[in-house]
XYZ file of C-alpha atoms in Angstrom:
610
model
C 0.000 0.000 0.000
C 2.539 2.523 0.583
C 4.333 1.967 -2.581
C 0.840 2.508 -4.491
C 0.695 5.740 -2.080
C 3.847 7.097 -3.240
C 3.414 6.719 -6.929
C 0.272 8.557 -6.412
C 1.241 11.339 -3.917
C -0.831 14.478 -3.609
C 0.806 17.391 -5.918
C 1.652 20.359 -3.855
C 0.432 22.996 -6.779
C -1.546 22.804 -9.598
C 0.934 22.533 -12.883
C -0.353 24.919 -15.767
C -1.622 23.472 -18.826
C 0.031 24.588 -22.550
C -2.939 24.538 -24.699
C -1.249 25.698 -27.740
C 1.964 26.884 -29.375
C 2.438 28.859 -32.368
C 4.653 27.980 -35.296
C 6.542 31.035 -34.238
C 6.876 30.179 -30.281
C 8.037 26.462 -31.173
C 10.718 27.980 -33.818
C 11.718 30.504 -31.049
C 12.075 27.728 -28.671
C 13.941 25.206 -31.028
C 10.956 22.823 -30.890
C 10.035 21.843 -34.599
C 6.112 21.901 -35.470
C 4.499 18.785 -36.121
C 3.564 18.650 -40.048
C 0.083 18.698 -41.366
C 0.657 15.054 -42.163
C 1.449 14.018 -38.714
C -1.541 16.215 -37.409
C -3.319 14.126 -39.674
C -2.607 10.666 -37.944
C -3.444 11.886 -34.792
C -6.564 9.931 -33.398
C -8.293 9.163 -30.113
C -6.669 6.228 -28.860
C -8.647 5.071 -25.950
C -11.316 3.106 -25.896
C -14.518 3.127 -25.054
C -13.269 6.201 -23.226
C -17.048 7.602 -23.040
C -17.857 4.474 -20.600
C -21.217 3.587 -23.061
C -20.267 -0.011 -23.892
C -20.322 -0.523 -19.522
C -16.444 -1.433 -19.033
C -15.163 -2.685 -21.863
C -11.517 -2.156 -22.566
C -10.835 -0.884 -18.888
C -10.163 -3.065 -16.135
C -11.167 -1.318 -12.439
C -10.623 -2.929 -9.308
C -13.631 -1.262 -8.312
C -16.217 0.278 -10.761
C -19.041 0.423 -12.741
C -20.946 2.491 -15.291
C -24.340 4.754 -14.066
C -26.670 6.585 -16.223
C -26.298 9.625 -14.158
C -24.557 11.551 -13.718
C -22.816 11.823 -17.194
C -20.686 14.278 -18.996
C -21.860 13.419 -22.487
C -23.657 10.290 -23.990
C -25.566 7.930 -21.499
C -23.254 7.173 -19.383
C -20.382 7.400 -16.986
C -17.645 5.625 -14.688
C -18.143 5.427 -10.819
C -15.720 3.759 -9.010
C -15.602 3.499 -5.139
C -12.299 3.812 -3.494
C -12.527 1.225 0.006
C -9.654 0.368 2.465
C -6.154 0.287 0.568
C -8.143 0.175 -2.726
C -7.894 3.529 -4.441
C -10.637 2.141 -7.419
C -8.550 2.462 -9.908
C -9.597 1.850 -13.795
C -6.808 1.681 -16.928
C -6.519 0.314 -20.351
C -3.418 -0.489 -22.093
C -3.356 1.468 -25.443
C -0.617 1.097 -28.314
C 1.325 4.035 -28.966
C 4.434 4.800 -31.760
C 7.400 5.596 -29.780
C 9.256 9.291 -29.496
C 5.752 10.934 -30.018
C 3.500 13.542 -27.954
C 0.163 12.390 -26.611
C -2.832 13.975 -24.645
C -4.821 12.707 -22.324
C -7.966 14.265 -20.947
C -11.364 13.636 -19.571
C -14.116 14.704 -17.278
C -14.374 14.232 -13.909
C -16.221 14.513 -10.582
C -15.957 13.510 -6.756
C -13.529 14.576 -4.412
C -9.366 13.824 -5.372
C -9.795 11.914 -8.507
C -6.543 11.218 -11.051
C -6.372 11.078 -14.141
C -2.626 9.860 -15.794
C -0.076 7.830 -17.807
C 2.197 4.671 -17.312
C 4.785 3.280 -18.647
C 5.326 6.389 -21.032
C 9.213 5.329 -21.316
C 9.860 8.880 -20.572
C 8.340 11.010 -17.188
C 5.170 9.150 -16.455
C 2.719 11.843 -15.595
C -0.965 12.547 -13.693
C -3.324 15.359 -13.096
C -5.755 15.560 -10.500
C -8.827 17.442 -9.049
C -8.736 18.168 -5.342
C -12.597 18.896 -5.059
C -15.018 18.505 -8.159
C -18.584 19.100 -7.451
C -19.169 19.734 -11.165
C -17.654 17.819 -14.432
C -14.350 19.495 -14.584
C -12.196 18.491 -17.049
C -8.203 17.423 -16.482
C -5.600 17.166 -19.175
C -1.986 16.470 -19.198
C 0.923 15.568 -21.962
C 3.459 12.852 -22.151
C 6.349 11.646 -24.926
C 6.737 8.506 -25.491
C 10.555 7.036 -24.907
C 12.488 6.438 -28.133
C 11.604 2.338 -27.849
C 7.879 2.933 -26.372
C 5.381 1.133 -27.923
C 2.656 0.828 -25.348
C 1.452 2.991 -22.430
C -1.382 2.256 -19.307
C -3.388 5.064 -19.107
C -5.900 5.102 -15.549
C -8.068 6.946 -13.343
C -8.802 6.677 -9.440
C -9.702 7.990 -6.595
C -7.801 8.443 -3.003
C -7.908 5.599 -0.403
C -11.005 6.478 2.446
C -12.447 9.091 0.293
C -16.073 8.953 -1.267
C -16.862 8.033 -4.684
C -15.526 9.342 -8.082
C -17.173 10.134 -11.568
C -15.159 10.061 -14.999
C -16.349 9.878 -18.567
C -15.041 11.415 -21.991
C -11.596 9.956 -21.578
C -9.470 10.638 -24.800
C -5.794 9.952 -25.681
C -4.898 12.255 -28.607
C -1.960 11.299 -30.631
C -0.317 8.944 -33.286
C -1.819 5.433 -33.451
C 0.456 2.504 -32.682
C 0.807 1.153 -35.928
C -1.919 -0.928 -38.193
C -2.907 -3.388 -35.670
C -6.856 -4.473 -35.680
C -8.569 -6.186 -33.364
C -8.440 -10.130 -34.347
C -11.091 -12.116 -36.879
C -14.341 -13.655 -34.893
C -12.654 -17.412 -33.704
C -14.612 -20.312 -35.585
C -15.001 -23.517 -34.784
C -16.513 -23.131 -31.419
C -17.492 -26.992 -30.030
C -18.425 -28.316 -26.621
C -16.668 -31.199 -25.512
C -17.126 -33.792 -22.563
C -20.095 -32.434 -20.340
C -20.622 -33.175 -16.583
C -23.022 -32.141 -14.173
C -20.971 -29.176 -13.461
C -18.849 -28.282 -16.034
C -18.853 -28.270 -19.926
C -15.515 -28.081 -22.124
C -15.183 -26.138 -24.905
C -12.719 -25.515 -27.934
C -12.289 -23.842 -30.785
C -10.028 -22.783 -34.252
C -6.739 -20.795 -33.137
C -7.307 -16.665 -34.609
C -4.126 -15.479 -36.196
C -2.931 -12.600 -34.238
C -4.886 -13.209 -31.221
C -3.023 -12.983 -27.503
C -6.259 -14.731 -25.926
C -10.224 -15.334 -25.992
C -12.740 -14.016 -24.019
C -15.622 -16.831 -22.913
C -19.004 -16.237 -22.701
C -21.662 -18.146 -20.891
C -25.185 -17.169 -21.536
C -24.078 -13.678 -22.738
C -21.466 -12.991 -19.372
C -18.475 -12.981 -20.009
C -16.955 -16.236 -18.000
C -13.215 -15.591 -18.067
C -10.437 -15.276 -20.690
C -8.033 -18.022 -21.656
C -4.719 -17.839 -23.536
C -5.048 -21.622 -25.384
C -7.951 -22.346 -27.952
C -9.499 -24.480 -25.230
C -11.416 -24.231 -21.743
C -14.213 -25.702 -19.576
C -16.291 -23.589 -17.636
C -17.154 -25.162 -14.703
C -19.802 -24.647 -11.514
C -22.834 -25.015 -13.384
C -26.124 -26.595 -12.265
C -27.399 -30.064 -13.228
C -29.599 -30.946 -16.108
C -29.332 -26.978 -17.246
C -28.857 -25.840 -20.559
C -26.360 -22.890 -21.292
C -25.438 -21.091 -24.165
C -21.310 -20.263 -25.218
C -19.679 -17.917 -27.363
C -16.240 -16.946 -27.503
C -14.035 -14.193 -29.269
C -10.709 -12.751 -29.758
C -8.300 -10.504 -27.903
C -5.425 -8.985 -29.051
C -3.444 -4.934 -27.724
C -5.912 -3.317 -30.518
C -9.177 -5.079 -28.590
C -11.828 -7.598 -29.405
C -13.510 -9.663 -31.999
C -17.156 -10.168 -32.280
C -18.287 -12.976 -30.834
C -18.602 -16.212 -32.445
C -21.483 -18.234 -32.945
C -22.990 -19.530 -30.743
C -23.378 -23.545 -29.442
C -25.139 -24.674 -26.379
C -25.329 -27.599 -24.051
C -27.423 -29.448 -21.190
C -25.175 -30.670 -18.161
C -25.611 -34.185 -17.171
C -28.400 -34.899 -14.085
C -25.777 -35.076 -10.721
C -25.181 -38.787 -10.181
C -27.148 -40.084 -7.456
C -23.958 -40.834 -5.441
C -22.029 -37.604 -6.507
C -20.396 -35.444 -3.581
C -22.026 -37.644 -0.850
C -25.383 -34.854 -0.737
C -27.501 -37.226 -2.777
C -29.537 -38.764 0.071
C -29.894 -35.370 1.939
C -32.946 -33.899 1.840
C -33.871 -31.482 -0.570
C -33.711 -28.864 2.020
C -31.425 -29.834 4.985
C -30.943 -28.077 8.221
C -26.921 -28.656 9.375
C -26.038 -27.954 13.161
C -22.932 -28.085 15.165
C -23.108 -30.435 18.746
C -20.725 -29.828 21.497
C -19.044 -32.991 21.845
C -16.284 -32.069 23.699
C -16.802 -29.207 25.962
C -20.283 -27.726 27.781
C -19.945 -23.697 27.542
C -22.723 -21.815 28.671
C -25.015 -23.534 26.278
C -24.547 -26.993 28.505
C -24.032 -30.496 27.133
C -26.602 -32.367 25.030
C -26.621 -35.950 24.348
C -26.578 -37.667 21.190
C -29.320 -39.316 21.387
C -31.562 -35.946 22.326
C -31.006 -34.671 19.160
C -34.173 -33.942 17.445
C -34.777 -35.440 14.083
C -35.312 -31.891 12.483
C -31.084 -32.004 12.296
C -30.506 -33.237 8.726
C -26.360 -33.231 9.255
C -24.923 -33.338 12.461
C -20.925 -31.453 13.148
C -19.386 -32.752 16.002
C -17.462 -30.121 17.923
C -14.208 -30.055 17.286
C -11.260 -32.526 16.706
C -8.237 -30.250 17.236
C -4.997 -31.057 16.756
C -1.909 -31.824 19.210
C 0.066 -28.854 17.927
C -0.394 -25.997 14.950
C 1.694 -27.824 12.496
C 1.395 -31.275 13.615
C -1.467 -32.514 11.426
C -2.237 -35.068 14.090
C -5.971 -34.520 14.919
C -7.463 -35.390 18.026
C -11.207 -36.158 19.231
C -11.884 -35.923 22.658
C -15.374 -36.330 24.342
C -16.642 -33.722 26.842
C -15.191 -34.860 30.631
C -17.887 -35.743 32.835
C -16.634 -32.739 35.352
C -17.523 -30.195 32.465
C -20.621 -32.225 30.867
C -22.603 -34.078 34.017
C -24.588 -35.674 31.733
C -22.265 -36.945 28.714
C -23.040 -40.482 27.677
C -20.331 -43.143 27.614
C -18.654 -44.053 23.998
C -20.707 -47.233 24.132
C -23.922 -45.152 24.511
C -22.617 -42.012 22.132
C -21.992 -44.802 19.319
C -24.983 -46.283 19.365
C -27.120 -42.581 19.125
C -24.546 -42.095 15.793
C -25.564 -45.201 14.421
C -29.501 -44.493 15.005
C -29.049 -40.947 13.461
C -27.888 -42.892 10.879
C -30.257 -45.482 10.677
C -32.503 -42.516 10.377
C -30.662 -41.131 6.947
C -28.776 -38.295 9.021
C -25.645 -37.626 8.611
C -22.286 -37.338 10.933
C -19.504 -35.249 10.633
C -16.323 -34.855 12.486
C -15.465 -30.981 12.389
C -11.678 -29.723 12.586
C -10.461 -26.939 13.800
C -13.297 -24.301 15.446
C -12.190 -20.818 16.903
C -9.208 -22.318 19.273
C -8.243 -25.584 16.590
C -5.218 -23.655 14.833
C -4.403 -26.075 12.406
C -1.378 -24.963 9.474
C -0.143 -28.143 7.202
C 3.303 -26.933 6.531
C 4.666 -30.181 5.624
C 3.881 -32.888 3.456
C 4.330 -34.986 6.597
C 2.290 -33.274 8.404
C -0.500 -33.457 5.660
C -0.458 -37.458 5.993
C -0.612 -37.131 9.491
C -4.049 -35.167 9.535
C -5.110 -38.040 7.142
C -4.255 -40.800 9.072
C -5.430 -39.153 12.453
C -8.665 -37.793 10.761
C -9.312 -41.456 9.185
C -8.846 -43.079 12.849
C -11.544 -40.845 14.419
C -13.991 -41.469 11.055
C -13.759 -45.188 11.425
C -13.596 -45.179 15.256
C -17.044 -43.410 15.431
C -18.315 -44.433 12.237
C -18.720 -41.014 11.048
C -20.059 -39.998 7.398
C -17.313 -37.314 6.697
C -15.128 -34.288 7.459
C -16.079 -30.576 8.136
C -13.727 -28.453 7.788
C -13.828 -25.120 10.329
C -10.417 -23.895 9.966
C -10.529 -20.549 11.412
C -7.871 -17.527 12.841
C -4.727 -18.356 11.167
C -5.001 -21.582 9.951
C -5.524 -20.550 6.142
C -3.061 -17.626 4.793
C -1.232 -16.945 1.555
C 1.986 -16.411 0.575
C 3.272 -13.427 -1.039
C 3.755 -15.110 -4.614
C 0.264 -17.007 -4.404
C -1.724 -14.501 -6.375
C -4.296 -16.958 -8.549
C -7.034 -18.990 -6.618
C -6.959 -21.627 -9.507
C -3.102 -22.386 -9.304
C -2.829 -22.159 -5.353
C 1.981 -22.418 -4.020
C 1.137 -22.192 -0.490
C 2.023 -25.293 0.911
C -1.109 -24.787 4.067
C -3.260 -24.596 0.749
C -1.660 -27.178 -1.356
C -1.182 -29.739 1.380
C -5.233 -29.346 2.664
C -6.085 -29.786 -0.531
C -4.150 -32.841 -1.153
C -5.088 -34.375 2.356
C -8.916 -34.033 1.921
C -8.480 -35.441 -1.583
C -6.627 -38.269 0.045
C -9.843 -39.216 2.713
C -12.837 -38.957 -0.595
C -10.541 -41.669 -2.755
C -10.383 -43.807 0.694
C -13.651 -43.461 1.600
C -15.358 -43.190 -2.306
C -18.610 -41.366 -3.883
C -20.821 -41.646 -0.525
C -18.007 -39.336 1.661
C -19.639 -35.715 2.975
C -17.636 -33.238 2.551
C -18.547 -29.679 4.063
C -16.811 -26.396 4.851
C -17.665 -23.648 7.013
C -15.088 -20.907 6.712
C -16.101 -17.581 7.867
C -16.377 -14.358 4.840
C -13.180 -12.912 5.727
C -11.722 -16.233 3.728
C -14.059 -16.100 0.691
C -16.727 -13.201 0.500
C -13.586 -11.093 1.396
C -12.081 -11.987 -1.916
C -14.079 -10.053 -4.193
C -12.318 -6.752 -3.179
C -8.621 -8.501 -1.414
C -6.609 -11.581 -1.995
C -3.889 -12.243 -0.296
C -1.296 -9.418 0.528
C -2.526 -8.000 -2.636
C -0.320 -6.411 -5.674
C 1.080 -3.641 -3.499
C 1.687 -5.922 -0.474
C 0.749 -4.995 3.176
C -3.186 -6.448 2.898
C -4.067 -8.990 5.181
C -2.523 -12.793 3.659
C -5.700 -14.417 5.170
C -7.763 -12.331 2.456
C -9.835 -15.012 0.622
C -7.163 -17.725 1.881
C -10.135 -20.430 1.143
C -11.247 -19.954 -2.376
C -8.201 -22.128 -3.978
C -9.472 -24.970 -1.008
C -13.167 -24.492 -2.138
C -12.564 -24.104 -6.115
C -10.186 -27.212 -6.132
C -12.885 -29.504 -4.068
C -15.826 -28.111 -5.597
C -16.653 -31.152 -7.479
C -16.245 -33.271 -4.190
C -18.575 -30.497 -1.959
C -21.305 -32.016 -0.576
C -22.067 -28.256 1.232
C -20.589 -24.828 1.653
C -22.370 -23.353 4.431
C -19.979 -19.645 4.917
C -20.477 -18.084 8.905
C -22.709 -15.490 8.365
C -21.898 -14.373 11.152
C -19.104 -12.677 13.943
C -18.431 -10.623 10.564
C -17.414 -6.901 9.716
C -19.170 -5.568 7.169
C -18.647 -7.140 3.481
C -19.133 -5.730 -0.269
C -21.301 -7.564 -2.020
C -21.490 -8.033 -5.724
C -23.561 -4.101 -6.077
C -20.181 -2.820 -4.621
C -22.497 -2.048 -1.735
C -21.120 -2.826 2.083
C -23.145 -5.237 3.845
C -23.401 -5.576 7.732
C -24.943 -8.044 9.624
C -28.342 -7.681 11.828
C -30.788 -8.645 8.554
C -31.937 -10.119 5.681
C -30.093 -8.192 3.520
C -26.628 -9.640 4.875
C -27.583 -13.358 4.236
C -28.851 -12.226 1.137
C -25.702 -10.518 -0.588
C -23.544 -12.939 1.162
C -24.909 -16.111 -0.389
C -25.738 -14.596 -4.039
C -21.801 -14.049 -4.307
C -21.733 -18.111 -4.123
C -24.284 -18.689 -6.374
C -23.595 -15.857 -8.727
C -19.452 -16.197 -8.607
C -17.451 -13.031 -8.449
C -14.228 -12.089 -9.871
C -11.844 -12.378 -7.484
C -9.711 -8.999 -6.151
C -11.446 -7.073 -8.830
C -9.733 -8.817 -11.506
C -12.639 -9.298 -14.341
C -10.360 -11.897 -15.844
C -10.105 -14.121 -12.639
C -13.818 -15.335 -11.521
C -14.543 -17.559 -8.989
C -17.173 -19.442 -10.590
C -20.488 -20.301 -8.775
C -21.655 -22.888 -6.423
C -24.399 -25.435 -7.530
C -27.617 -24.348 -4.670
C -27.659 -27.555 -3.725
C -23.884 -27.008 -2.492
C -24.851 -23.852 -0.556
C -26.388 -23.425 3.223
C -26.573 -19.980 5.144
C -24.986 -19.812 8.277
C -26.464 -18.189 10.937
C -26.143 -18.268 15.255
C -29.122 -19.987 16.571
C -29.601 -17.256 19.296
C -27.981 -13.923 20.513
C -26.025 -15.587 23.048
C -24.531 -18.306 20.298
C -22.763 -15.397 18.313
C -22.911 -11.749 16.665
C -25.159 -11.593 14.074
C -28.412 -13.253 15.281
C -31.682 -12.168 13.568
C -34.727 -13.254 14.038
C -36.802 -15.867 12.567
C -38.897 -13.193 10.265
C -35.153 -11.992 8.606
C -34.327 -15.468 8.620
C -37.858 -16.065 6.219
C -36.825 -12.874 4.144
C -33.846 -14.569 3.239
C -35.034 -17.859 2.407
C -37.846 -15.904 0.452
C -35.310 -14.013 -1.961
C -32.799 -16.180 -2.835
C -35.539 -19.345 -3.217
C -38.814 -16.989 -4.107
C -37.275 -13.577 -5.686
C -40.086 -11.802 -2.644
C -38.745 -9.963 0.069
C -35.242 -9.169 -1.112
C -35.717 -5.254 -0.262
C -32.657 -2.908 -1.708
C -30.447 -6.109 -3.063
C -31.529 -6.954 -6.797
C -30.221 -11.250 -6.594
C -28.559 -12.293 -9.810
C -30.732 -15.183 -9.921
C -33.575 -17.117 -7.983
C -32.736 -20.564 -6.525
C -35.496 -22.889 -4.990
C -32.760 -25.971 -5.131
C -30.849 -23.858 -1.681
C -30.141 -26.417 0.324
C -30.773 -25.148 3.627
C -29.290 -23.699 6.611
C -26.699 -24.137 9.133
C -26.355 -22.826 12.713
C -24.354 -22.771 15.467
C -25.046 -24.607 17.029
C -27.765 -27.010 17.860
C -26.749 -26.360 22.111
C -27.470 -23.094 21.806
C -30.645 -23.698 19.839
C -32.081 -26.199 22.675
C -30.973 -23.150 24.930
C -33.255 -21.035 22.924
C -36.191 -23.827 23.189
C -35.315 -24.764 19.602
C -36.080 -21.397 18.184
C -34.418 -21.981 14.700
C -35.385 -25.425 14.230
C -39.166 -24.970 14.861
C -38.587 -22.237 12.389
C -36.711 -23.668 9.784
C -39.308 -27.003 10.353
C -42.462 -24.302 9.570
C -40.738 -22.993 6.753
C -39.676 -26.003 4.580
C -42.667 -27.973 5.859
């Protein structure tokens, strides 16, 4: 952050603009006029500088286009500077080398820039301190003698409100001939799944990459002539296009082909026998808390998939994971193993499912070490087959999940606590086969997060815990049974309107889980998208009572929630991307605190779902 702070510094004093020279002044000063021929090849080099075709051509870590207001034509940028991100928007435009360019454009909103990169000469920026109006900046650059590209960008100032820009222009010689590239032909799907289709196509001559559409959205850009697009929904059909990119911009798109993914496999991801909407709970196994202890066995039957709280392990890095039952001086009542295996094996009997769930608020667990990483599966696998469990949860929380500084794509995860978690829970689904459950519960700092940080970011100095589980979720997403993200003990969140979201309503739950179904591109990068969730991979997590955690609403917000993302009613200011009945439910913590509460959440998730 402070090396994006310095490149950016406020100017002391306003520089003055020259608007124009005379033949005369630029003889007097040795300078030789430019020749009506080179006037001539001047052009406007940016594109789409007028912000009417949305974003195309710029890519902002933070923006998007409004109607009003606008400088000229229909519409403008907005961009929102938040936290260390100053909103910035650019484009890369080809330029000839040892030439003179200028940039201007309108602007409003309080310190907004407006400048050059990678000029190969004195980059330079302008800037308005306060604009209440459209007030237009301009500045003027050479290019070095070997220049044949330069970035030019816009942005705000880090804490400040939001900024307006439209009419952007660069003024000056094109960079040579270049066109955008032909429309790619030869577009065909390939093998299909329930939740992915791949897709390839004819090589374009000239093209650097191809931009991927699904159902008219743009899905990602690839470099090779071949792709598949993955986290769709079962027995859908969807529509693909692709087209060309090269410095000079992009083809149309190609024609278009479609195809239906495959019905999910009535074994796939160990969620086939779950109920069409389940309701997941934690259990204290092995401490009381205020809540106190309940028994297995006292369990209602409302409690589709059961968590047992927490196998931790013996140290941080250790990957040895341990289960151990609440001691009959903190839990009176506990049952005896005998007793607590027999109530799994009923709620079994009964189609529930049984998790064991590692990690929790004071389970710290980092695989460092490939050793380590067999450890936690051979100590994981001994509780599973000890208790007879259906599966894992994983609750890493605190520091457990960070990335390194050179781990900048969710897709292609270095970091060996990544890599090695990854590996291990790959490890337990090919031991145990189709009918293991899987489930995560990471809280939004670790994925919601994501849409605006990852990592330490490009600048350095942002949190490494940013969105730390999107590689573990996007590499296991065919082997999710759920995703069920704490709603909950959470700061407020932007959500995919570029809107903050805080907890205490509908509205959180809302944003929060259309990010998952929806995907979002990750750190702002339009290129980088984590892809959505099937519904039937996605529960809301919420505290079953005020005392269970920050963030408790009631049952009538909890209905408002279900009602929007299942119903499209009752989803007040936050327009969903889409309307999914398949949801699969909700989770809580945790089902103690809900008998606390004289089963509050159940009765109400019970009444809802019928």
């Amino acid at each position: 952050m402070e090396r994006a702070r310095a490149e950016h510094a406020r100017p002391l004093a306003r520089r003055p603009l020259v608007t124009l020279l005379t033949a005369a002044a630029l003889a007097a000063s040795g300078l030789t006029a430019l020749t009506s021929a080179a006037r001539a090849a001047d052009a406007d080099l940016a594109r789409n500088g007028g912000f009417e075709s949305a974003l195309d051509g710029w890519t902002c870590t933070a923006g998007t286009t409004v109607t009003s207001p606008v400088h000229s034509g229909t519409a403008a940028l907005k961009a929102t500077p938040a936290g260390a991100d100053n909103a910035r928007c650019s484009q890369t435009v080809s330029v000839e080398p040892d030439s003179q360019y200028t940039l201007s454009g309108y602007v409003r909103g309080t310190y907004v820039y407006l400048g050059a990169s990678g000029t190969g000469t004195t980059d330079v920026s302008t800037w308005a301190q306060s604009a209440p109006d459209w007030q237009q900046l301009t500045t003027t650059f050479r290019t070095g003698p070997s220049t044949s590209k330069v970035t030019i960008y816009t942005h705000g100032w880090y804490g400040t409100g939001a900024y307006h820009a439209d009419d952007i222009s660069l003024i000056g010689p094109g960079g040579g001939t270049q066109q955008p590239p032909a429309v790619p032909g030869g577009l065909k799907t390939g093998s299909v799944t329930s939740s992915s289709v791949a897709l390839s196509w004819s090589p374009v001559p000239g093209a650097t990459g191809y931009a991927v559409y699904r159902d008219g959205a743009r899905a990602g850009t690839v470099t090779g002539t071949s792709t598949t697009v993955s986290g769709l929904s079962p027995s859908t059909a969807y529509s693909f296009q692709v087209a060309a990119v090269n410095d000079a911009g992009e083809s149309a798109r190609s024609a278009t082909v479609t195809a239906t993914t495959a019905q999910r496999p009535d074994d796939g991801g160990g969620s086939s026998d779950l109920p069409a909407h389940a309701l997941v709970g934690y259990l204290h196994a092995s401490f009381a808390n205020g809540s106190g202890y309940t028994r297995m066995a006292d369990v209602p039957d409302s409690w589709d998939v059961i968590d047992l709280a927490f196998g931790e392990p013996t140290s941080v890095t250790s990957g040895d994971i341990r289960f151990e039952r609440c001691p009959v001086a903190e839990c009176p009542n506990v049952e005896n193993d005998a007793e607590f295996k027999a109530a799994i094996k009923a709620k079994q009997a009964a189609g529930k499912k049984v998790l064991i769930s590692i990690g929790g608020q004071n389970g710290q667990v980092q695989l460092t070490t490939t050793a380590a990483r067999d450890k936690f599966v051979s100590s994981v696998s001994a509780i599973i087959d000890e208790y007879g469990l259906d599966g894992l949860d994983i609750d890493f929380e605190g520091h457990s999940l960070s990335l390194n500084a050179d781990d900048t794509d969710f897709k292609n995860p270095k970091t060996p606590v990544i890599v090695n978690l990854i590996s291990a829970v790959k490890t337990l689904k090919a031991k145990y086969g189709d009918g293991f459950v899987l489930t995560m519960a990471p809280e939004t700092f670790f994925v919601q997060l994501g849409y605006q940080y990852y990592g330490t970011g490009k600048w350095g100095g942002q949190d490494p815990r940013a969105g730390a589980y999107l590689p573990v979720i996007h590499a296991l997403r065919d082997d999710l049974t759920l995703l069920h993200v704490q709603d909950y003990n959470s700061g407020p969140i932007m959500g995919l309107d570029n809107q903050y979201h805080s907890m205490g309503g509908a509205d959180f739950h809302i944003a929060m889980t259309d990010m998952l179904l929806t995907g979002f591109p990750v750190a702002g990068d339009a290129n980088n998208v984590f892809p959505p969730l099937r519904p039937d991979q996605v529960a809301i997590g919420m505290p079953a009572s005020t005392q269970a955690g920050n963030g408790h609403v009631s049952s009538a917000e909890v209905n408002k929630a279900l009602n929007c993302l299942t119903r499209k009613t009752d989803c007040g200011s936050y327009a969903t991307h889409g309307t999914w009945p398949d949801l699969r439910g909700l989770m809580t913590w945790s089902i103690n605190w809900d008998r606390y509460a004289n089963w509050e959440f159940q009765k109400n998730f019970d009444a809802y779902f019928g």
